[in-house]
Amino acid sequence: MISKIQKARYVAKQGISKALIYILAIIGAFFSIFPFLWMIICSTNTNADILQKKLTLGSALLVNYKKLTELAAVWQSFFNSLFITVVAASGMIIVCSMAGYGFAKFNSRGKTRLYSFFILSMMIPFSTTMIPLFKMMVSFRIIDSFWAIIITALPSVFLLFFFRQNFASFPIQTIEAARLDGANEFYIFAGVVAPSMKSTYAAGAIWAFMREWNDFLWPLLVIQTPKKQTLTLMLSALNSAYFIDYGALMIAIVIATIPIAIIFFTLQRHFISGIVGTGK
Amino acid sequence: MNNLTKDGKYMERAISKKIKTYNPEKIHGRAGWFFVFPFLAVFLVFTVYPMMDSFYLTFHKMEGYNISFAGLANYKQLINDELFWRSLGNTFLYLIIQVPVMLLLALILSIVVNSPKLRFRGAFRTMFFIPCVTSLVAYSIIFKMMFSSDGIINMSMQWMHIIQAPIQWLREPIAAKVLIIIALVWRWTGYNMMFFLSYLQNINKEYFEAADIDGANILQKFKHITMPLMKPILLFSAIMSTIGTLQLFDETFNITKGDPNYSTISISHYIYNQSFVYAPNFAYSATLSYVVVLILVVLSIIEFRVMGDEK
């Protein structure tokens, strides 16, 4: 028998924990989106309004946009970034998912050792390989070319790890069944396994797209002519100008953020289910 | 008789040969290597070779394109390099404050957004993840603006009477370090939350129901159910964040430029300066980067010991 007091205490306790959860959620959400909202607000205000901390939407969006196009070749940079990102991300996903499948479903002692070696190499910071890579790009004569960014991005150990973890849970019976039907190994991978792992590929694609779209240090080293600048390089250049037009800068940031936002919001359904296997 | 055994032997040999050629194990192995090969090839060229080249450079001296053997000269120079130690100290400070704070916040947020008591969970989850959508350069610029001496942060803190005079976020050594930490926490908490959340959603709800029946409170449930089951992902996130922090570059480069007086410069930023800003000293910066490798290996071993189990 539950007495009335106990019941009231239980209800109160539930109420407090519910309130706590809402408070935490609202505080978290406020701090998470404030800089983001502020960026959007600033992109619609004039430089003078921004400096006066105006916190409402303005009407200077088009003026800012026009200023930005005078200051920098924003669409040129946009398409440079888009080209690099799409090609590099697709390449990374093909190369890394194939290898992830190879390690997950074709285990041998040699491969286990090789895989541990790959995982350990995650410890190598980019600054270690940066200089020899730079020298290598010079000798390949692809300095100041998008290919210098694309080909060096291909071996992503994180993606390899991510795909291996996810492929490990793919039922081996399905693969065996396809083998009995006489399908060749590559067809089994590309025609049977990969199409049924859409969430994994979606999560991998989000990760690869973000990584390449946001890449900064390596493009900073290899890209030299302004015409070939990526968006991140253009933003950084605008940010270090002596007189910064904040309205124009903010709209540039908005433009740089939109593609990632679109990719994320269209694929986010898959994102969580895709990363479940990681860390196991 | 003799012939028969001979034939038998031939037959045996032929069969075993045939079995060998049609050995499914072997085909299996070959197909495995076929899938691994493209990755292995690009990895050897763009990671292993540069790693070795870099290591080779640490014992050499580079003048233009002339390379001469220099023994341990680079390592000796490093010991007396005050700026190196300072940038290493800064990076460590970021690491020991930012990583635990961020992981704790990410854990709290993931529990909040996983709670059945909360409505609009999808919307909250998306909002928590929004910082990860902005590029590192973009958010660095936004933070630099918000935290300028007459920026919106100082203004609202003065308005709420938390501070009297504006804090010089970009000019005070300590405040600048705090700013970098705040920025990092803001950018990466939601990212780690996603990993934790995917794990939380896989925890069998019956564990919690059983605990409820036994009258366990939130903290007990957290300590005895959530934490043990989350251990692998916590370890994974801790190691990935350590690696990420030791590679910190975009933020210090775009928010503070490593200023004031090198008080925020990170080790990666310093290596970049040594290679491309000051008189280029590739051999020396390779040496610096190997020190980072060493530190990362040691830190990861420590993290494994502290948080991991037999795995």
Short mmCIF file of C-alpha atoms in Angstrom, two decimals, chain A residues 13-14 17-18 20-22 24-29 31-36 38-39 42 50-53 55 95-96 98-99 101-103 105-108 110-111 114 117-118 121-138 140 151-152 154-158 160-161 176 179 185-186 189 206-207 210 213-217 220-221 232 235-236 239-240 244 246 249-250 253 256-257 260-261 264-265 268-269 271-273 275-280, chain B residues 27-36 38-40 42-51 53-55 57 62 65 67 108-109 111-112 115 117-120 122 124-146 148 150-153 155 186-187 191 194-195 197-199 201-202 215 217-218 232-233 236 239-240 243 246-247 249-250 253-255 257 268 271-272 275-276 281-282 285-286 289-290 292-293 296-297 300 311:
data_model
loop_
_atom_site.label_atom_id
_atom_site.label_comp_id
_atom_site.label_asym_id
_atom_site.label_seq_id
_atom_site.Cartn_x
_atom_site.Cartn_y
_atom_site.Cartn_z
CA LYS A 13 10.22 14.23 -7.02
CA GLN A 14 9.17 13.47 -10.57
CA SER A 17 13.54 16.05 -12.04
CA LYS A 18 11.32 17.03 -14.96
CA LEU A 20 15.62 20.12 -13.93
CA ILE A 21 15.70 18.38 -17.29
CA TYR A 22 13.82 21.25 -18.95
CA LEU A 24 19.22 22.04 -18.53
CA ALA A 25 17.79 21.54 -22.00
CA ILE A 26 16.80 25.18 -22.39
CA ILE A 27 20.12 26.52 -21.08
CA GLY A 28 21.99 24.13 -23.35
CA ALA A 29 19.89 25.08 -26.35
CA PHE A 31 24.08 28.68 -25.54
CA SER A 32 24.24 26.34 -28.51
CA ILE A 33 22.19 28.42 -30.88
CA PHE A 34 22.92 31.96 -29.68
CA PRO A 35 26.13 32.51 -31.70
CA PHE A 36 24.39 30.94 -34.67
CA TRP A 38 23.57 36.17 -33.84
CA MET A 39 25.46 35.40 -37.04
CA CYS A 42 24.36 40.33 -38.10
CA ILE A 50 26.45 45.54 -35.80
CA LEU A 51 28.98 47.66 -33.94
CA GLN A 52 26.11 49.09 -31.89
CA LYS A 53 25.00 45.55 -30.96
CA LEU A 55 19.85 42.49 -31.79
CA VAL A 95 38.40 3.90 -50.40
CA CYS A 96 37.67 3.76 -46.66
CA MET A 98 36.08 -0.83 -49.09
CA ALA A 99 38.94 -1.19 -46.64
CA TYR A 101 34.63 -4.06 -45.34
CA GLY A 102 37.87 -5.91 -46.07
CA PHE A 103 38.95 -5.68 -42.45
CA LYS A 105 34.67 -9.53 -43.17
CA PHE A 106 37.97 -11.02 -44.34
CA ASN A 107 39.88 -11.46 -41.16
CA SER A 108 43.35 -12.88 -41.20
CA GLY A 110 48.12 -10.23 -41.23
CA LYS A 111 45.13 -7.97 -41.62
CA LEU A 114 47.80 -4.06 -40.29
CA PHE A 117 48.87 -0.25 -37.21
CA PHE A 118 46.32 1.95 -39.00
CA SER A 121 48.57 5.99 -36.73
CA MET A 122 45.61 8.12 -35.61
CA MET A 123 48.08 9.31 -32.97
CA ILE A 124 50.23 10.94 -35.62
CA PRO A 125 49.21 14.59 -35.71
CA PHE A 126 48.89 16.32 -39.05
CA SER A 127 51.80 18.61 -38.18
CA THR A 128 54.12 15.59 -38.41
CA THR A 129 53.25 14.65 -41.96
CA MET A 130 52.50 18.20 -43.12
CA ILE A 131 56.02 19.18 -44.19
CA PRO A 132 56.99 15.98 -46.05
CA LEU A 133 53.56 16.09 -47.71
CA PHE A 134 54.20 19.65 -48.76
CA LYS A 135 57.56 18.64 -50.24
CA MET A 136 55.87 15.71 -51.96
CA MET A 137 53.23 17.96 -53.53
CA VAL A 138 56.02 20.22 -54.80
CA PHE A 140 54.44 16.02 -57.90
CA ILE A 151 44.42 12.96 -52.95
CA THR A 152 46.00 13.55 -49.54
CA LEU A 154 41.86 9.86 -49.09
CA PRO A 155 43.42 7.73 -46.34
CA SER A 156 41.18 8.74 -43.43
CA VAL A 157 41.84 6.37 -40.54
CA PHE A 158 38.79 7.61 -38.68
CA LEU A 160 38.21 3.32 -41.95
CA PHE A 161 37.59 2.62 -38.27
CA GLU A 176 27.51 -16.48 -47.78
CA ARG A 179 28.47 -16.39 -52.63
CA GLU A 185 33.14 -10.63 -54.16
CA PHE A 186 33.08 -7.11 -55.51
CA PHE A 189 30.13 -5.63 -51.57
CA ILE A 206 28.25 13.83 -43.24
CA TRP A 207 31.54 13.33 -41.46
CA MET A 210 32.21 18.41 -42.90
CA TRP A 213 34.43 21.59 -46.30
CA ASN A 214 35.98 22.95 -43.10
CA ASP A 215 39.57 21.99 -43.80
CA PHE A 216 41.81 24.98 -43.25
CA LEU A 217 45.48 24.33 -42.47
CA LEU A 220 46.32 27.34 -46.38
CA LEU A 221 49.66 25.70 -47.20
CA THR A 232 37.65 28.86 -45.33
CA LEU A 235 36.87 33.84 -44.62
CA SER A 236 40.19 33.90 -42.86
CA ASN A 239 38.84 38.32 -41.02
CA SER A 240 42.42 39.54 -41.01
CA ILE A 244 36.64 44.54 -41.39
CA TYR A 246 31.25 42.82 -40.35
CA LEU A 249 31.90 39.00 -43.26
CA MET A 250 28.80 37.60 -41.58
CA ILE A 253 29.97 32.95 -42.97
CA ALA A 256 29.84 28.96 -45.89
CA THR A 257 27.50 27.35 -43.37
CA ILE A 260 26.78 21.81 -44.23
CA ALA A 261 23.44 22.69 -42.67
CA PHE A 264 23.19 17.63 -41.97
CA PHE A 265 19.48 18.31 -41.81
CA GLN A 268 20.47 13.63 -39.74
CA ARG A 269 17.85 10.88 -39.48
CA PHE A 271 23.31 10.11 -38.46
CA ILE A 272 22.53 8.77 -35.02
CA SER A 273 21.70 5.27 -36.16
CA ILE A 275 27.27 6.18 -35.46
CA VAL A 276 25.89 3.59 -33.04
CA GLY A 277 28.57 1.05 -33.87
CA THR A 278 31.48 3.44 -33.27
CA GLY A 279 33.50 2.91 -30.10
CA LYS A 280 32.43 -0.68 -29.58
CA ILE B 27 40.21 -16.81 -52.57
CA HIS B 28 38.68 -15.34 -49.49
CA GLY B 29 42.05 -13.97 -48.40
CA ARG B 30 42.77 -12.52 -51.82
CA ALA B 31 39.41 -10.78 -52.00
CA GLY B 32 40.09 -9.31 -48.56
CA TRP B 33 43.36 -7.82 -49.72
CA PHE B 34 41.66 -6.55 -52.85
CA PHE B 35 39.31 -4.47 -50.68
CA VAL B 36 42.09 -3.25 -48.42
CA PRO B 38 43.42 1.03 -52.34
CA PHE B 39 43.46 2.31 -48.78
CA LEU B 40 46.79 0.68 -48.08
CA VAL B 42 47.20 5.84 -50.43
CA PHE B 43 48.05 5.35 -46.76
CA LEU B 44 51.60 4.25 -47.58
CA VAL B 45 52.15 7.21 -49.89
CA PHE B 46 50.43 9.99 -47.93
CA THR B 47 50.93 8.89 -44.33
CA VAL B 48 53.66 6.29 -43.84
CA TYR B 49 56.21 7.83 -46.17
CA PRO B 50 55.74 11.37 -44.74
CA MET B 51 55.99 9.93 -41.22
CA ASP B 53 60.58 11.33 -43.94
CA SER B 54 59.69 13.55 -41.02
CA PHE B 55 61.50 11.27 -38.59
CA LEU B 57 64.47 15.07 -40.89
CA MET B 62 68.03 21.73 -43.91
CA TYR B 65 67.16 21.89 -50.30
CA ILE B 67 70.15 18.25 -46.18
CA ILE B 108 24.66 15.71 -19.32
CA LEU B 109 23.13 16.95 -22.56
CA ILE B 111 21.10 12.22 -20.86
CA VAL B 112 18.77 15.22 -20.95
CA SER B 115 15.02 11.49 -21.18
CA LYS B 117 10.30 13.34 -19.69
CA LEU B 118 11.46 15.88 -22.25
CA ARG B 119 9.21 16.82 -25.13
CA PHE B 120 10.53 18.05 -28.50
CA GLY B 122 14.37 15.96 -31.77
CA PHE B 124 16.65 19.97 -28.76
CA ARG B 125 19.02 17.42 -30.21
CA THR B 126 19.28 19.42 -33.41
CA MET B 127 19.91 22.64 -31.49
CA PHE B 128 22.68 21.03 -29.44
CA PHE B 129 24.30 19.84 -32.63
CA ILE B 130 24.14 23.19 -34.41
CA PRO B 131 27.63 24.35 -33.29
CA CYS B 132 29.15 21.43 -35.19
CA VAL B 133 27.59 22.62 -38.41
CA THR B 134 29.66 25.82 -38.43
CA SER B 135 33.16 25.59 -39.82
CA LEU B 136 36.10 26.09 -37.46
CA VAL B 137 37.14 29.28 -39.22
CA ALA B 138 33.58 30.64 -39.26
CA TYR B 139 32.90 30.10 -35.60
CA SER B 140 36.34 31.43 -34.66
CA ILE B 141 35.44 34.67 -36.39
CA ILE B 142 32.07 34.84 -34.65
CA PHE B 143 33.69 34.24 -31.26
CA LYS B 144 36.34 36.85 -31.92
CA MET B 145 33.56 39.37 -32.59
CA MET B 146 31.37 38.38 -29.67
CA SER B 148 35.86 41.77 -28.43
CA ASP B 150 33.08 46.19 -26.73
CA GLY B 151 31.46 42.99 -27.93
CA ILE B 152 28.13 41.52 -27.05
CA ILE B 153 29.42 39.25 -24.28
CA MET B 155 27.97 44.24 -22.91
CA TRP B 186 31.03 25.37 -27.54
CA ARG B 187 32.10 23.85 -30.82
CA TYR B 191 29.55 16.50 -31.49
CA MET B 194 25.82 12.67 -30.58
CA PHE B 195 28.17 9.77 -29.91
CA LEU B 197 23.36 9.65 -27.38
CA SER B 198 23.71 6.87 -29.92
CA TYR B 199 25.04 4.72 -27.09
CA GLN B 201 19.64 4.84 -27.02
CA ASN B 202 21.01 1.34 -27.21
CA GLY B 215 14.08 2.56 -5.73
CA ASN B 217 17.73 7.55 -7.59
CA ILE B 218 19.11 9.36 -10.63
CA PRO B 232 33.87 2.33 -24.29
CA ILE B 233 32.42 5.46 -25.91
CA PHE B 236 36.88 6.68 -27.40
CA ILE B 239 41.20 9.81 -26.84
CA MET B 240 39.75 11.47 -29.94
CA ILE B 243 44.20 13.99 -30.36
CA LEU B 246 46.89 18.51 -29.51
CA GLN B 247 46.23 19.41 -33.15
CA PHE B 249 45.26 25.27 -34.90
CA ASP B 250 42.28 26.94 -36.59
CA PHE B 253 45.07 31.16 -35.63
CA ASN B 254 41.74 32.89 -36.28
CA ILE B 255 40.63 34.08 -32.83
CA LYS B 257 46.63 34.72 -33.61
CA SER B 268 50.43 22.99 -33.80
CA ILE B 271 54.97 24.25 -35.55
CA TYR B 272 53.17 26.05 -38.36
CA SER B 275 57.67 25.97 -40.85
CA PHE B 276 56.00 28.76 -42.75
CA ASN B 281 62.96 25.45 -40.45
CA PHE B 282 61.43 22.19 -41.63
CA SER B 285 59.48 21.66 -36.86
CA ALA B 286 59.56 17.94 -37.71
CA SER B 289 55.98 17.34 -34.16
CA TYR B 290 57.61 14.11 -33.03
CA VAL B 292 53.75 15.75 -29.96
CA VAL B 293 53.54 12.16 -31.19
CA LEU B 296 49.97 11.61 -27.57
CA VAL B 297 51.10 8.03 -27.20
CA SER B 300 46.50 7.63 -24.72
CA LYS B 311 40.17 -4.14 -23.97
#
